[in-house]
Amino acid sequence: MKKYLKEIKEEATLCQKYIDECNIFAPKSEYEKLALKIASDCEQTLSALADEIKKDRWISTEEAMPEEHDSIFAKFKGTNKWCNSFWEKNSNTVLVVLVNNHDEDNFVVGTGKTINGEWTTVPMLLKDRMHVAYWMPFPKFEPKEVKCEQE
C-alpha cells in the first residue's frame, strides 16, 4: 500500500514539473497530449492501488465490523434463565490487527470476535493500551487430495 502512495506522490511531483516547464506559447494540441499522458498515468496508479486494496482484504473497524448473529444464549433473554454472564449476539472468529494506542507503528496480529458489538481478542485486548484497527475473515481453504506414492 505504501508503495502505491509513494507512486501517487511521484506522479503529483511529475505533474508539477510538467506544469512548471510547460511553454504557455505551445500549440493547444501539446497541452492536450500532456494532459492525456498525466491522466493516463494517474489512472493506472489509482487502478493499481484499488486492486491492491481489494486483494488485501483487511477491513478497517471504522469502515465495518464483523456481522453478528444470535448467540446460543439469546433464546434465554428476558426469561428467568438469563444470566449476567450471557450475551445476546456474537460474530464468528476473525483475524485482527491490534494497534498500540501510543505508537501506531507497533501492532500485533491475532484472532478475535465481537460480543454484543465489543471486541474480545487473543492476545487479550487491553483497552488502555491497544485497539482493534483492522480485521478480516479467515481465508477459506480447499482441502486438496493427497496421493501417496507406493514404492
Short mmCIF file of N, CA and C in Angstrom, two decimals:
data_model
loop_
_atom_site.label_atom_id
_atom_site.label_comp_id
_atom_site.label_asym_id
_atom_site.label_seq_id
_atom_site.Cartn_x
_atom_site.Cartn_y
_atom_site.Cartn_z
N MET A 1 0.82 -1.18 0.00
CA MET A 1 0.00 0.00 0.00
C MET A 1 0.87 1.25 0.00
N LYS A 2 1.94 1.25 0.84
CA LYS A 2 2.83 2.40 0.89
C LYS A 2 3.49 2.63 -0.46
N LYS A 3 3.77 1.53 -1.17
CA LYS A 3 4.37 1.63 -2.50
C LYS A 3 3.50 2.47 -3.42
N TYR A 4 2.19 2.24 -3.39
CA TYR A 4 1.29 2.97 -4.27
C TYR A 4 1.13 4.42 -3.85
N LEU A 5 1.12 4.67 -2.54
CA LEU A 5 1.05 6.05 -2.08
C LEU A 5 2.29 6.83 -2.52
N LYS A 6 3.45 6.16 -2.47
CA LYS A 6 4.70 6.78 -2.93
C LYS A 6 4.60 7.09 -4.43
N GLU A 7 4.03 6.15 -5.21
CA GLU A 7 3.87 6.37 -6.64
C GLU A 7 2.94 7.55 -6.93
N ILE A 8 1.89 7.70 -6.15
CA ILE A 8 0.96 8.81 -6.35
C ILE A 8 1.69 10.13 -6.08
N LYS A 9 2.50 10.18 -5.00
CA LYS A 9 3.26 11.40 -4.71
C LYS A 9 4.23 11.71 -5.85
N GLU A 10 4.87 10.66 -6.40
CA GLU A 10 5.80 10.86 -7.52
C GLU A 10 5.06 11.38 -8.75
N GLU A 11 3.85 10.85 -8.99
CA GLU A 11 3.03 11.33 -10.11
C GLU A 11 2.69 12.81 -9.93
N ALA A 12 2.33 13.19 -8.71
CA ALA A 12 1.98 14.59 -8.44
C ALA A 12 3.19 15.49 -8.65
N THR A 13 4.38 15.05 -8.22
CA THR A 13 5.61 15.82 -8.43
C THR A 13 5.90 15.97 -9.92
N LEU A 14 5.71 14.87 -10.66
CA LEU A 14 5.92 14.90 -12.10
C LEU A 14 4.94 15.85 -12.78
N CYS A 15 3.68 15.82 -12.34
CA CYS A 15 2.68 16.74 -12.90
C CYS A 15 3.10 18.19 -12.67
N GLN A 16 3.57 18.49 -11.47
CA GLN A 16 4.01 19.86 -11.17
C GLN A 16 5.20 20.24 -12.04
N LYS A 17 6.11 19.29 -12.26
CA LYS A 17 7.28 19.55 -13.12
C LYS A 17 6.82 19.87 -14.54
N TYR A 18 5.88 19.08 -15.05
CA TYR A 18 5.37 19.34 -16.40
C TYR A 18 4.74 20.73 -16.49
N ILE A 19 3.97 21.10 -15.45
CA ILE A 19 3.31 22.40 -15.44
C ILE A 19 4.35 23.52 -15.42
N ASP A 20 5.39 23.35 -14.56
CA ASP A 20 6.43 24.38 -14.45
C ASP A 20 7.20 24.56 -15.75
N GLU A 21 7.45 23.44 -16.46
CA GLU A 21 8.25 23.51 -17.68
C GLU A 21 7.42 23.78 -18.92
N CYS A 22 6.11 23.78 -18.76
CA CYS A 22 5.23 23.92 -19.91
C CYS A 22 5.37 25.31 -20.53
N ASN A 23 5.48 25.34 -21.83
CA ASN A 23 5.59 26.60 -22.58
C ASN A 23 4.18 27.09 -22.84
N ILE A 24 3.83 28.25 -22.30
CA ILE A 24 2.47 28.74 -22.48
C ILE A 24 2.17 29.09 -23.94
N PHE A 25 3.21 29.19 -24.77
CA PHE A 25 3.01 29.50 -26.18
C PHE A 25 2.94 28.25 -27.04
N ALA A 26 3.04 27.06 -26.43
CA ALA A 26 2.96 25.81 -27.21
C ALA A 26 1.57 25.65 -27.78
N PRO A 27 1.46 24.99 -28.95
CA PRO A 27 0.13 24.78 -29.54
C PRO A 27 -0.76 24.01 -28.57
N LYS A 28 -2.07 24.24 -28.66
CA LYS A 28 -3.03 23.61 -27.76
C LYS A 28 -2.92 22.08 -27.80
N SER A 29 -2.62 21.51 -28.94
CA SER A 29 -2.53 20.07 -29.06
C SER A 29 -1.45 19.49 -28.13
N GLU A 30 -0.37 20.24 -27.88
CA GLU A 30 0.67 19.78 -26.97
C GLU A 30 0.13 19.72 -25.54
N TYR A 31 -0.66 20.71 -25.15
CA TYR A 31 -1.29 20.69 -23.82
C TYR A 31 -2.22 19.48 -23.69
N GLU A 32 -2.97 19.22 -24.75
CA GLU A 32 -3.91 18.09 -24.72
C GLU A 32 -3.17 16.77 -24.58
N LYS A 33 -2.06 16.61 -25.32
CA LYS A 33 -1.26 15.38 -25.23
C LYS A 33 -0.71 15.21 -23.82
N LEU A 34 -0.21 16.31 -23.26
CA LEU A 34 0.35 16.28 -21.91
C LEU A 34 -0.72 15.92 -20.89
N ALA A 35 -1.88 16.54 -21.01
CA ALA A 35 -2.99 16.26 -20.07
C ALA A 35 -3.42 14.80 -20.16
N LEU A 36 -3.48 14.26 -21.37
CA LEU A 36 -3.86 12.85 -21.53
C LEU A 36 -2.82 11.92 -20.92
N LYS A 37 -1.53 12.24 -21.09
CA LYS A 37 -0.48 11.40 -20.51
C LYS A 37 -0.56 11.42 -18.98
N ILE A 38 -0.72 12.61 -18.42
CA ILE A 38 -0.81 12.73 -16.95
C ILE A 38 -2.03 11.98 -16.44
N ALA A 39 -3.17 12.17 -17.10
CA ALA A 39 -4.40 11.49 -16.68
C ALA A 39 -4.25 9.98 -16.77
N SER A 40 -3.63 9.49 -17.85
CA SER A 40 -3.44 8.06 -18.03
C SER A 40 -2.54 7.48 -16.94
N ASP A 41 -1.44 8.17 -16.64
CA ASP A 41 -0.51 7.70 -15.59
C ASP A 41 -1.20 7.66 -14.23
N CYS A 42 -1.95 8.71 -13.91
CA CYS A 42 -2.66 8.75 -12.63
C CYS A 42 -3.73 7.66 -12.56
N GLU A 43 -4.44 7.45 -13.66
CA GLU A 43 -5.48 6.42 -13.69
C GLU A 43 -4.88 5.04 -13.45
N GLN A 44 -3.74 4.76 -14.08
CA GLN A 44 -3.08 3.46 -13.89
C GLN A 44 -2.65 3.27 -12.45
N THR A 45 -2.08 4.30 -11.85
CA THR A 45 -1.62 4.21 -10.46
C THR A 45 -2.80 4.00 -9.52
N LEU A 46 -3.87 4.76 -9.70
CA LEU A 46 -5.04 4.62 -8.83
C LEU A 46 -5.73 3.28 -9.03
N SER A 47 -5.75 2.77 -10.25
CA SER A 47 -6.33 1.45 -10.52
C SER A 47 -5.52 0.36 -9.81
N ALA A 48 -4.20 0.47 -9.86
CA ALA A 48 -3.34 -0.49 -9.17
C ALA A 48 -3.55 -0.43 -7.67
N LEU A 49 -3.73 0.78 -7.14
CA LEU A 49 -4.00 0.94 -5.71
C LEU A 49 -5.32 0.29 -5.32
N ALA A 50 -6.35 0.50 -6.12
CA ALA A 50 -7.66 -0.11 -5.85
C ALA A 50 -7.56 -1.63 -5.89
N ASP A 51 -6.83 -2.16 -6.85
CA ASP A 51 -6.65 -3.62 -6.94
C ASP A 51 -5.93 -4.15 -5.71
N GLU A 52 -4.93 -3.42 -5.25
CA GLU A 52 -4.17 -3.85 -4.08
C GLU A 52 -5.06 -3.86 -2.84
N ILE A 53 -5.89 -2.83 -2.69
CA ILE A 53 -6.80 -2.77 -1.55
C ILE A 53 -7.77 -3.95 -1.59
N LYS A 54 -8.28 -4.27 -2.77
CA LYS A 54 -9.21 -5.40 -2.90
C LYS A 54 -8.53 -6.72 -2.54
N LYS A 55 -7.28 -6.88 -2.95
CA LYS A 55 -6.55 -8.11 -2.65
C LYS A 55 -6.25 -8.23 -1.16
N ASP A 56 -5.97 -7.09 -0.54
CA ASP A 56 -5.53 -7.08 0.85
C ASP A 56 -6.58 -7.67 1.79
N ARG A 57 -7.83 -7.35 1.59
CA ARG A 57 -8.96 -7.86 2.34
C ARG A 57 -9.01 -7.46 3.81
N TRP A 58 -8.06 -6.67 4.31
CA TRP A 58 -8.17 -6.15 5.66
C TRP A 58 -9.24 -5.07 5.67
N ILE A 59 -10.12 -5.10 6.64
CA ILE A 59 -11.23 -4.15 6.73
C ILE A 59 -11.01 -3.27 7.95
N SER A 60 -11.08 -1.97 7.76
CA SER A 60 -10.93 -1.04 8.87
C SER A 60 -12.16 -1.15 9.77
N THR A 61 -11.93 -1.11 11.08
CA THR A 61 -13.06 -1.16 12.02
C THR A 61 -13.89 0.12 11.93
N GLU A 62 -13.31 1.18 11.36
CA GLU A 62 -14.08 2.40 11.14
C GLU A 62 -15.03 2.23 9.97
N GLU A 63 -14.68 1.31 9.07
CA GLU A 63 -15.49 1.05 7.87
C GLU A 63 -16.61 0.05 8.15
N ALA A 64 -16.30 -1.03 8.86
CA ALA A 64 -17.29 -2.08 9.13
C ALA A 64 -16.82 -2.97 10.26
N MET A 65 -17.77 -3.63 10.88
CA MET A 65 -17.49 -4.61 11.92
C MET A 65 -17.98 -5.97 11.43
N PRO A 66 -17.46 -7.06 11.98
CA PRO A 66 -17.96 -8.37 11.56
C PRO A 66 -19.46 -8.50 11.85
N GLU A 67 -20.15 -9.21 10.99
CA GLU A 67 -21.59 -9.42 11.18
C GLU A 67 -21.82 -10.29 12.41
N GLU A 68 -22.77 -9.88 13.24
CA GLU A 68 -23.10 -10.65 14.44
C GLU A 68 -24.37 -11.45 14.21
N HIS A 69 -24.47 -12.57 14.93
CA HIS A 69 -25.66 -13.42 14.88
C HIS A 69 -26.05 -13.77 16.31
N ASP A 70 -27.24 -14.31 16.48
CA ASP A 70 -27.70 -14.68 17.82
C ASP A 70 -26.76 -15.69 18.46
N SER A 71 -26.46 -15.48 19.73
CA SER A 71 -25.62 -16.44 20.46
C SER A 71 -26.49 -17.62 20.90
N ILE A 72 -25.83 -18.63 21.44
CA ILE A 72 -26.58 -19.79 21.95
C ILE A 72 -27.43 -19.41 23.15
N PHE A 73 -27.13 -18.25 23.76
CA PHE A 73 -27.85 -17.80 24.95
C PHE A 73 -29.04 -16.91 24.62
N ALA A 74 -29.14 -16.44 23.38
CA ALA A 74 -30.15 -15.43 23.01
C ALA A 74 -31.57 -15.86 23.35
N LYS A 75 -31.85 -17.16 23.24
CA LYS A 75 -33.22 -17.63 23.50
C LYS A 75 -33.63 -17.46 24.97
N PHE A 76 -32.65 -17.27 25.87
CA PHE A 76 -32.95 -17.10 27.28
C PHE A 76 -33.16 -15.64 27.69
N LYS A 77 -32.89 -14.70 26.75
CA LYS A 77 -33.04 -13.27 27.04
C LYS A 77 -34.49 -12.99 27.47
N GLY A 78 -34.67 -12.28 28.57
CA GLY A 78 -35.99 -11.93 29.05
C GLY A 78 -36.67 -13.02 29.86
N THR A 79 -35.93 -14.11 30.13
CA THR A 79 -36.51 -15.19 30.95
C THR A 79 -35.74 -15.26 32.28
N ASN A 80 -36.25 -16.10 33.18
CA ASN A 80 -35.55 -16.26 34.46
C ASN A 80 -34.28 -17.11 34.33
N LYS A 81 -34.04 -17.66 33.14
CA LYS A 81 -32.82 -18.46 32.90
C LYS A 81 -31.65 -17.58 32.43
N TRP A 82 -31.94 -16.31 32.12
CA TRP A 82 -30.89 -15.40 31.65
C TRP A 82 -29.92 -15.11 32.79
N CYS A 83 -28.64 -15.12 32.49
CA CYS A 83 -27.59 -14.86 33.47
C CYS A 83 -26.76 -13.67 32.99
N ASN A 84 -26.24 -12.88 33.88
CA ASN A 84 -25.46 -11.70 33.51
C ASN A 84 -24.19 -12.03 32.71
N SER A 85 -23.72 -13.26 32.79
CA SER A 85 -22.53 -13.64 32.03
C SER A 85 -22.87 -14.07 30.60
N PHE A 86 -24.17 -14.13 30.24
CA PHE A 86 -24.58 -14.48 28.88
C PHE A 86 -24.46 -13.26 27.96
N TRP A 87 -24.47 -13.51 26.69
CA TRP A 87 -24.50 -12.42 25.71
C TRP A 87 -25.51 -12.77 24.64
N GLU A 88 -26.06 -11.73 24.03
CA GLU A 88 -27.14 -11.91 23.07
C GLU A 88 -26.64 -12.20 21.65
N LYS A 89 -25.59 -11.48 21.23
CA LYS A 89 -25.09 -11.63 19.86
C LYS A 89 -23.58 -11.74 19.86
N ASN A 90 -23.05 -12.43 18.87
CA ASN A 90 -21.60 -12.51 18.66
C ASN A 90 -21.30 -12.76 17.19
N SER A 91 -20.07 -12.47 16.81
CA SER A 91 -19.63 -12.72 15.44
C SER A 91 -18.83 -14.01 15.39
N ASN A 92 -18.51 -14.44 14.19
CA ASN A 92 -17.56 -15.54 14.03
C ASN A 92 -16.17 -15.02 14.38
N THR A 93 -15.25 -15.92 14.67
CA THR A 93 -13.87 -15.54 14.95
C THR A 93 -13.21 -15.10 13.64
N VAL A 94 -12.47 -13.99 13.71
CA VAL A 94 -11.80 -13.41 12.55
C VAL A 94 -10.34 -13.10 12.90
N LEU A 95 -9.53 -12.79 11.90
CA LEU A 95 -8.18 -12.30 12.13
C LEU A 95 -8.27 -10.81 12.45
N VAL A 96 -7.44 -10.33 13.39
CA VAL A 96 -7.47 -8.93 13.78
C VAL A 96 -6.06 -8.35 13.84
N VAL A 97 -5.96 -7.04 13.64
CA VAL A 97 -4.72 -6.30 13.85
C VAL A 97 -4.96 -5.41 15.06
N LEU A 98 -4.20 -5.67 16.13
CA LEU A 98 -4.27 -4.88 17.35
C LEU A 98 -3.16 -3.83 17.29
N VAL A 99 -3.54 -2.56 17.39
CA VAL A 99 -2.59 -1.46 17.28
C VAL A 99 -2.38 -0.82 18.63
N ASN A 100 -1.13 -0.50 18.94
CA ASN A 100 -0.78 0.18 20.18
C ASN A 100 -1.37 1.59 20.16
N ASN A 101 -2.08 1.98 21.21
CA ASN A 101 -2.71 3.30 21.28
C ASN A 101 -1.70 4.44 21.29
N HIS A 102 -0.48 4.18 21.76
CA HIS A 102 0.52 5.24 21.90
C HIS A 102 1.55 5.23 20.78
N ASP A 103 1.61 4.14 20.01
CA ASP A 103 2.59 4.02 18.92
C ASP A 103 1.95 3.19 17.82
N GLU A 104 1.32 3.84 16.84
CA GLU A 104 0.54 3.15 15.80
C GLU A 104 1.39 2.25 14.90
N ASP A 105 2.73 2.42 14.93
CA ASP A 105 3.60 1.55 14.15
C ASP A 105 3.83 0.22 14.85
N ASN A 106 3.39 0.10 16.10
CA ASN A 106 3.56 -1.10 16.90
C ASN A 106 2.22 -1.85 16.91
N PHE A 107 2.19 -3.04 16.31
CA PHE A 107 0.93 -3.78 16.23
C PHE A 107 1.17 -5.28 16.38
N VAL A 108 0.07 -6.00 16.61
CA VAL A 108 0.09 -7.45 16.77
C VAL A 108 -1.06 -8.02 15.96
N VAL A 109 -0.84 -9.15 15.30
CA VAL A 109 -1.91 -9.84 14.59
C VAL A 109 -2.37 -11.00 15.46
N GLY A 110 -3.68 -11.13 15.62
CA GLY A 110 -4.23 -12.20 16.44
C GLY A 110 -5.59 -12.61 15.92
N THR A 111 -6.40 -13.17 16.81
CA THR A 111 -7.77 -13.54 16.45
C THR A 111 -8.72 -12.82 17.39
N GLY A 112 -9.95 -12.67 16.96
CA GLY A 112 -10.92 -12.01 17.80
C GLY A 112 -12.32 -12.21 17.28
N LYS A 113 -13.28 -11.76 18.06
CA LYS A 113 -14.68 -11.75 17.65
C LYS A 113 -15.37 -10.66 18.44
N THR A 114 -16.56 -10.30 17.98
CA THR A 114 -17.32 -9.30 18.73
C THR A 114 -18.40 -10.01 19.53
N ILE A 115 -18.64 -9.49 20.71
CA ILE A 115 -19.73 -9.95 21.57
C ILE A 115 -20.54 -8.71 21.92
N ASN A 116 -21.78 -8.69 21.45
CA ASN A 116 -22.64 -7.52 21.62
C ASN A 116 -21.93 -6.23 21.18
N GLY A 117 -21.23 -6.31 20.05
CA GLY A 117 -20.59 -5.14 19.46
C GLY A 117 -19.24 -4.76 20.04
N GLU A 118 -18.75 -5.48 21.03
CA GLU A 118 -17.45 -5.19 21.65
C GLU A 118 -16.45 -6.28 21.28
N TRP A 119 -15.20 -5.89 21.04
CA TRP A 119 -14.16 -6.84 20.66
C TRP A 119 -13.67 -7.65 21.85
N THR A 120 -13.45 -8.94 21.64
CA THR A 120 -12.71 -9.80 22.54
C THR A 120 -11.65 -10.48 21.68
N THR A 121 -10.41 -10.47 22.11
CA THR A 121 -9.32 -10.91 21.23
C THR A 121 -8.32 -11.81 21.95
N VAL A 122 -7.54 -12.51 21.13
CA VAL A 122 -6.37 -13.26 21.59
C VAL A 122 -5.21 -12.75 20.74
N PRO A 123 -4.19 -12.09 21.26
CA PRO A 123 -3.95 -11.82 22.67
C PRO A 123 -5.02 -10.90 23.25
N MET A 124 -5.12 -10.92 24.58
CA MET A 124 -6.18 -10.16 25.24
C MET A 124 -6.05 -8.67 24.96
N LEU A 125 -7.17 -8.06 24.67
CA LEU A 125 -7.23 -6.64 24.35
C LEU A 125 -7.19 -5.82 25.65
N LEU A 126 -6.15 -5.03 25.79
CA LEU A 126 -6.03 -4.13 26.93
C LEU A 126 -6.42 -2.75 26.43
N LYS A 127 -7.68 -2.35 26.67
CA LYS A 127 -8.26 -1.16 26.03
C LYS A 127 -7.45 0.11 26.27
N ASP A 128 -6.75 0.21 27.38
CA ASP A 128 -5.96 1.41 27.62
C ASP A 128 -4.66 1.39 26.81
N ARG A 129 -4.28 0.21 26.30
CA ARG A 129 -3.02 0.09 25.55
C ARG A 129 -3.20 -0.19 24.07
N MET A 130 -4.24 -0.94 23.70
CA MET A 130 -4.39 -1.36 22.31
C MET A 130 -5.85 -1.29 21.87
N HIS A 131 -6.03 -1.26 20.54
CA HIS A 131 -7.38 -1.32 19.98
C HIS A 131 -7.32 -2.11 18.67
N VAL A 132 -8.45 -2.70 18.30
CA VAL A 132 -8.54 -3.41 17.03
C VAL A 132 -8.72 -2.36 15.94
N ALA A 133 -7.80 -2.33 14.97
CA ALA A 133 -7.86 -1.34 13.89
C ALA A 133 -8.38 -1.97 12.60
N TYR A 134 -8.01 -3.25 12.36
CA TYR A 134 -8.40 -3.94 11.13
C TYR A 134 -8.79 -5.37 11.45
N TRP A 135 -9.60 -5.95 10.57
CA TRP A 135 -9.99 -7.35 10.72
C TRP A 135 -10.24 -7.93 9.33
N MET A 136 -10.20 -9.25 9.26
CA MET A 136 -10.58 -9.94 8.02
C MET A 136 -11.05 -11.35 8.37
N PRO A 137 -11.99 -11.88 7.57
CA PRO A 137 -12.41 -13.26 7.79
C PRO A 137 -11.24 -14.20 7.52
N PHE A 138 -11.28 -15.36 8.15
CA PHE A 138 -10.26 -16.36 7.85
C PHE A 138 -10.37 -16.78 6.39
N PRO A 139 -9.24 -17.00 5.73
CA PRO A 139 -9.32 -17.48 4.34
C PRO A 139 -9.96 -18.85 4.30
N LYS A 140 -10.64 -19.13 3.20
CA LYS A 140 -11.25 -20.45 3.04
C LYS A 140 -10.23 -21.37 2.38
N PHE A 141 -10.01 -22.49 3.01
CA PHE A 141 -9.05 -23.45 2.48
C PHE A 141 -9.80 -24.61 1.85
N GLU A 142 -9.41 -24.91 0.64
CA GLU A 142 -9.98 -26.07 -0.06
C GLU A 142 -9.05 -27.25 0.19
N PRO A 143 -9.56 -28.32 0.80
CA PRO A 143 -8.69 -29.48 1.01
C PRO A 143 -8.29 -30.07 -0.34
N LYS A 144 -7.02 -30.39 -0.45
CA LYS A 144 -6.52 -31.00 -1.68
C LYS A 144 -6.33 -32.48 -1.45
N GLU A 145 -6.63 -33.23 -2.48
CA GLU A 145 -6.46 -34.67 -2.40
C GLU A 145 -4.96 -34.98 -2.43
N VAL A 146 -4.52 -35.77 -1.47
CA VAL A 146 -3.11 -36.15 -1.40
C VAL A 146 -2.99 -37.57 -1.88
N LYS A 147 -2.13 -37.75 -2.87
CA LYS A 147 -1.90 -39.10 -3.41
C LYS A 147 -0.60 -39.61 -2.83
N CYS A 148 -0.67 -40.80 -2.29
CA CYS A 148 0.52 -41.43 -1.74
C CYS A 148 1.19 -42.25 -2.84
N GLU A 149 2.48 -42.04 -2.97
CA GLU A 149 3.22 -42.84 -3.94
C GLU A 149 3.65 -44.12 -3.30
N GLN A 150 3.42 -45.22 -3.98
CA GLN A 150 3.83 -46.51 -3.45
C GLN A 150 5.16 -46.90 -4.06
N GLU A 151 6.01 -47.49 -3.24
CA GLU A 151 7.33 -47.89 -3.74
C GLU A 151 7.28 -49.26 -4.33
#
